[in-house]
CSV table of C-alpha atoms in Angstrom, one decimal:
chain,number,residue,atom,x,y,z
O,1,ASP,CA,98.2,80.2,93.7
O,2,ALA,CA,100.4,81.5,96.5
O,3,ASP,CA,99.2,80.9,100.0
O,4,VAL,CA,100.4,84.3,101.3
O,5,THR,CA,100.2,87.3,98.9
O,6,GLN,CA,101.3,90.8,99.3
O,7,THR,CA,100.4,93.9,97.3
O,8,PRO,CA,102.0,95.9,95.9
O,9,ARG,CA,105.3,94.0,95.2
O,10,ASN,CA,107.1,97.3,94.6
O,11,ARG,CA,106.2,100.8,95.6
O,12,ILE,CA,107.9,104.2,95.2
O,13,THR,CA,106.5,107.0,97.3
O,14,LYS,CA,107.4,110.5,98.5
O,15,THR,CA,108.1,111.7,102.0
O,16,GLY,CA,104.9,112.6,103.8
O,17,LYS,CA,102.6,110.4,101.8
O,18,ARG,CA,100.3,107.8,103.3
O,19,ILE,CA,100.6,104.4,101.9
O,20,MET,CA,99.1,101.0,102.7
O,21,LEU,CA,100.7,97.6,102.2
O,22,GLU,CA,98.2,94.7,102.0
O,23,CYS,CA,98.6,91.0,102.9
O,24,SER,CA,96.1,88.2,102.2
O,25,GLN,CA,96.4,84.5,103.0
O,26,THR,CA,94.4,81.4,102.0
O,27,LYS,CA,96.1,79.1,104.6
O,28,GLY,CA,93.3,79.6,107.2
O,29,HIS,CA,95.8,80.7,109.8
O,30,ASP,CA,94.8,82.9,112.7
O,31,ARG,CA,98.1,84.6,113.3
O,32,MET,CA,99.6,87.2,111.1
O,33,TYR,CA,102.7,89.4,111.3
O,34,TRP,CA,104.4,92.3,109.6
O,35,TYR,CA,108.2,92.5,109.4
O,36,ARG,CA,110.7,94.8,107.8
O,37,GLN,CA,114.1,93.7,106.5
O,38,ASP,CA,117.1,96.0,106.2
O,39,PRO,CA,120.5,94.8,105.0
O,40,GLY,CA,122.6,93.6,107.9
O,41,LEU,CA,119.7,93.8,110.4
O,42,GLY,CA,117.7,90.8,109.7
O,43,LEU,CA,113.9,90.8,110.1
O,44,ARG,CA,112.3,93.1,112.7
O,45,LEU,CA,108.8,92.7,113.9
O,46,ILE,CA,106.5,95.7,113.4
O,47,TYR,CA,103.1,94.4,114.5
O,48,TYR,CA,101.4,91.1,115.0
O,49,SER,CA,97.8,89.8,115.4
O,50,PHE,CA,96.7,86.5,116.9
O,51,ASP,CA,93.1,86.9,115.7
O,52,VAL,CA,90.8,89.6,114.2
O,53,LYS,CA,90.3,91.4,117.5
O,54,ASP,CA,93.9,91.2,118.6
O,55,ILE,CA,96.7,93.7,117.6
O,56,ASN,CA,100.1,93.8,119.3
O,57,LYS,CA,103.1,96.1,118.8
O,58,GLY,CA,106.3,94.5,117.8
O,59,GLU,CA,109.9,95.7,118.2
O,60,ILE,CA,109.6,98.7,115.8
O,61,SER,CA,106.0,99.9,115.6
O,62,ASP,CA,106.6,103.7,115.7
O,63,GLY,CA,105.5,105.3,112.4
O,64,TYR,CA,103.3,102.3,111.5
O,65,SER,CA,99.7,101.2,112.0
O,66,VAL,CA,97.9,98.0,111.1
O,67,SER,CA,94.4,96.8,110.5
O,68,ARG,CA,93.1,93.2,110.6
O,69,GLN,CA,90.1,93.5,108.5
O,70,ALA,CA,89.3,89.7,108.5
O,71,GLN,CA,91.1,86.6,109.5
O,72,ALA,CA,92.7,86.4,106.0
O,73,LYS,CA,93.7,90.1,105.6
O,74,PHE,CA,96.2,92.2,107.5
O,75,SER,CA,97.2,95.6,106.3
O,76,LEU,CA,100.2,97.8,107.2
O,77,SER,CA,100.0,101.6,106.9
O,78,LEU,CA,102.6,104.2,106.9
O,79,GLU,CA,100.7,107.4,107.9
O,80,SER,CA,103.5,109.8,106.8
O,81,ALA,CA,106.3,108.0,105.0
O,82,ILE,CA,109.9,109.0,105.7
O,83,PRO,CA,113.0,107.9,103.9
O,84,ASN,CA,114.3,105.6,106.7
O,85,GLN,CA,111.2,103.5,106.1
O,86,THR,CA,112.7,102.4,102.8
O,87,ALA,CA,113.0,98.6,103.3
O,88,LEU,CA,111.7,95.2,102.2
O,89,TYR,CA,108.5,94.4,104.0
O,90,PHE,CA,107.3,90.9,104.7
O,91,CYS,CA,103.9,89.6,105.9
O,92,ALA,CA,103.9,86.2,107.6
O,93,THR,CA,101.3,83.8,109.0
O,94,SER,CA,101.3,81.0,111.5
O,95,ASP,CA,98.7,78.6,112.9
O,96,GLN,CA,98.1,78.6,116.7
O,97,ARG,CA,97.2,74.9,116.4
O,98,ASP,CA,100.8,74.4,115.2
O,99,SER,CA,102.2,76.4,118.2
O,100,TYR,CA,104.8,73.8,119.0
O,101,GLN,CA,106.5,74.1,115.7
O,102,GLU,CA,105.9,77.9,115.5
O,103,THR,CA,106.3,77.7,111.7
O,104,GLN,CA,105.9,81.1,110.0
O,105,TYR,CA,105.0,81.2,106.3
O,106,PHE,CA,106.2,84.4,104.6
O,107,GLY,CA,104.7,86.3,101.6
O,108,PRO,CA,106.9,87.3,98.7
O,109,GLY,CA,107.7,90.8,100.2
O,110,THR,CA,107.0,94.4,99.2
O,111,ARG,CA,110.0,96.5,98.3
O,112,LEU,CA,109.3,100.1,99.4
O,113,LEU,CA,111.3,103.1,98.4
O,114,VAL,CA,110.5,106.5,100.1
O,115,LEU,CA,112.1,109.5,98.3
E,1,GLY,CA,118.2,94.4,126.0
E,2,GLN,CA,117.2,91.6,123.7
E,3,SER,CA,119.7,90.3,121.2
E,4,LEU,CA,120.5,87.3,118.9
E,5,GLU,CA,124.0,86.9,117.8
E,6,GLN,CA,125.1,84.8,114.8
E,7,PRO,CA,128.1,85.0,112.5
E,8,SER,CA,127.6,87.4,109.5
E,9,GLU,CA,129.3,85.1,106.9
E,10,VAL,CA,130.4,81.5,106.5
E,11,THR,CA,132.1,79.9,103.5
E,12,ALA,CA,132.4,76.2,102.8
E,13,VAL,CA,132.9,73.8,99.9
E,14,GLU,CA,130.5,71.4,98.4
E,15,GLY,CA,130.1,68.2,100.4
E,16,ALA,CA,131.4,69.7,103.6
E,17,ILE,CA,129.7,70.2,106.9
E,18,VAL,CA,129.0,73.7,108.3
E,19,GLN,CA,127.7,74.8,111.7
E,20,ILE,CA,126.0,78.2,112.2
E,21,ASN,CA,125.8,79.2,115.8
E,22,CYS,CA,123.3,81.5,117.5
E,23,THR,CA,123.3,82.9,121.0
E,24,TYR,CA,120.4,84.8,122.3
E,25,GLN,CA,119.2,87.0,125.1
E,26,THR,CA,115.5,87.6,125.0
E,27,SER,CA,112.5,88.4,127.1
E,28,GLY,CA,110.8,85.0,127.5
E,29,PHE,CA,111.7,81.9,125.6
E,30,TYR,CA,109.5,79.3,124.0
E,31,GLY,CA,111.7,78.1,121.2
E,32,LEU,CA,114.5,78.7,118.6
E,33,SER,CA,113.7,78.5,114.9
E,34,TRP,CA,115.9,78.6,111.8
E,35,TYR,CA,114.9,80.1,108.4
E,36,GLN,CA,116.6,80.1,105.1
E,37,GLN,CA,116.4,82.9,102.6
E,38,HIS,CA,117.8,82.9,99.1
E,39,ASP,CA,118.6,86.2,97.4
E,40,GLY,CA,115.5,87.9,96.3
E,41,GLY,CA,113.3,85.4,98.0
E,42,ALA,CA,111.2,85.1,101.2
E,43,PRO,CA,112.4,83.3,104.3
E,44,THR,CA,111.4,79.7,104.6
E,45,PHE,CA,111.1,77.6,107.7
E,46,LEU,CA,113.8,75.0,108.3
E,47,SER,CA,113.5,73.8,111.9
E,48,TYR,CA,112.4,74.5,115.5
E,49,ASN,CA,113.7,73.5,118.9
E,50,ALA,CA,111.6,74.0,122.0
E,51,LEU,CA,113.5,71.5,124.1
E,52,ASP,CA,117.2,70.8,124.6
E,53,GLY,CA,118.8,68.5,122.2
E,54,LEU,CA,119.2,67.8,118.5
E,55,GLU,CA,116.5,67.8,115.9
E,56,GLU,CA,117.3,66.2,112.5
E,57,THR,CA,115.6,66.8,109.2
E,58,GLY,CA,117.4,65.3,106.3
E,59,ARG,CA,120.7,67.1,105.7
E,60,PHE,CA,119.9,69.7,108.3
E,61,SER,CA,120.0,69.4,112.0
E,62,SER,CA,119.4,72.0,114.8
E,63,PHE,CA,120.5,71.9,118.4
E,64,LEU,CA,119.4,73.8,121.4
E,65,SER,CA,120.8,74.3,124.9
E,66,ARG,CA,118.4,76.4,126.9
E,67,SER,CA,120.7,76.7,129.9
E,68,ASP,CA,123.4,78.2,127.7
E,69,SER,CA,121.0,80.3,125.6
E,70,TYR,CA,122.6,78.8,122.6
E,71,GLY,CA,121.7,76.9,119.5
E,72,TYR,CA,123.1,75.9,116.1
E,73,LEU,CA,122.1,74.8,112.7
E,74,LEU,CA,124.2,72.0,111.1
E,75,LEU,CA,124.2,71.6,107.4
E,76,GLN,CA,125.7,68.4,106.0
E,77,GLU,CA,126.7,67.3,102.5
E,78,LEU,CA,126.6,70.9,101.4
E,79,GLN,CA,125.3,71.6,97.9
E,80,MET,CA,125.6,74.7,95.8
E,81,LYS,CA,121.9,75.4,96.3
E,82,ASP,CA,122.5,75.8,100.1
E,83,SER,CA,124.1,79.2,99.4
E,84,ALA,CA,121.7,81.5,101.1
E,85,SER,CA,121.2,83.5,104.3
E,86,TYR,CA,120.2,81.7,107.5
E,87,PHE,CA,118.4,83.3,110.3
E,88,CYS,CA,117.9,82.1,113.9
E,89,ALA,CA,114.7,83.4,115.5
E,90,VAL,CA,113.4,83.2,119.1
E,91,ARG,CA,109.8,83.0,120.1
E,92,GLY,CA,109.7,84.8,123.4
E,93,ASN,CA,107.3,87.6,124.4
E,94,ASP,CA,107.3,88.4,120.7
E,95,MET,CA,109.3,87.2,117.7
E,96,ARG,CA,113.0,88.2,117.3
E,97,PHE,CA,115.3,87.4,114.4
E,98,GLY,CA,119.1,87.4,114.2
E,99,ALA,CA,120.8,89.5,111.6
E,100,GLY,CA,121.5,86.5,109.5
E,101,THR,CA,124.5,84.4,108.4
E,102,ARG,CA,125.3,84.4,104.7
E,103,LEU,CA,126.5,81.0,103.6
E,104,THR,CA,128.5,80.7,100.4
E,105,VAL,CA,129.1,77.2,99.1
E,106,LYS,CA,132.0,76.9,96.7
E,107,PRO,CA,132.7,74.1,94.2
């Protein structure tokens, strides 16, 4: 079984709809991240969380919100989806005990299309 | 502002050596990472440099010069399976990635 899973893997929605992307991990890591990837722009950090009670905005948090329901679960919500939020979304985890290496482990991604 | 610059594309032949450079300007700096991403796949960790110098892991090596805000990834004995996108990333006040370098390895 995959250590970092994302659901759904693909989603098509309409402008103005609220949607939630979910991420679960079995690695026991305390740190979790949400990124979006657009062609030619690399990965951009949306939100990150260093533990259940810690939520931090990343580079591009506008239009997004997150919830860290448990150490293993980190959800990303688009309150009112717009077409320029069409992108590939990745969840990632890391272990603060591994802070020297700063290795991030990525989920398989969610491909989102907003019409 | 914050930025990470890396070449958009590099082409090389099997068995060759290729170097992918990364220059950065970020708020805070703890270390420079490199990730590989194959088409349709997720990024996977390759290496991390927190201190100046060269880190070697098999065919891949990574270098960092903090005073020059510069690093590179060196891939040796290139194989076809090395064709992928490579991203540098900086752990500073948050996490920033470069736009990626698409490496094509030709026979």
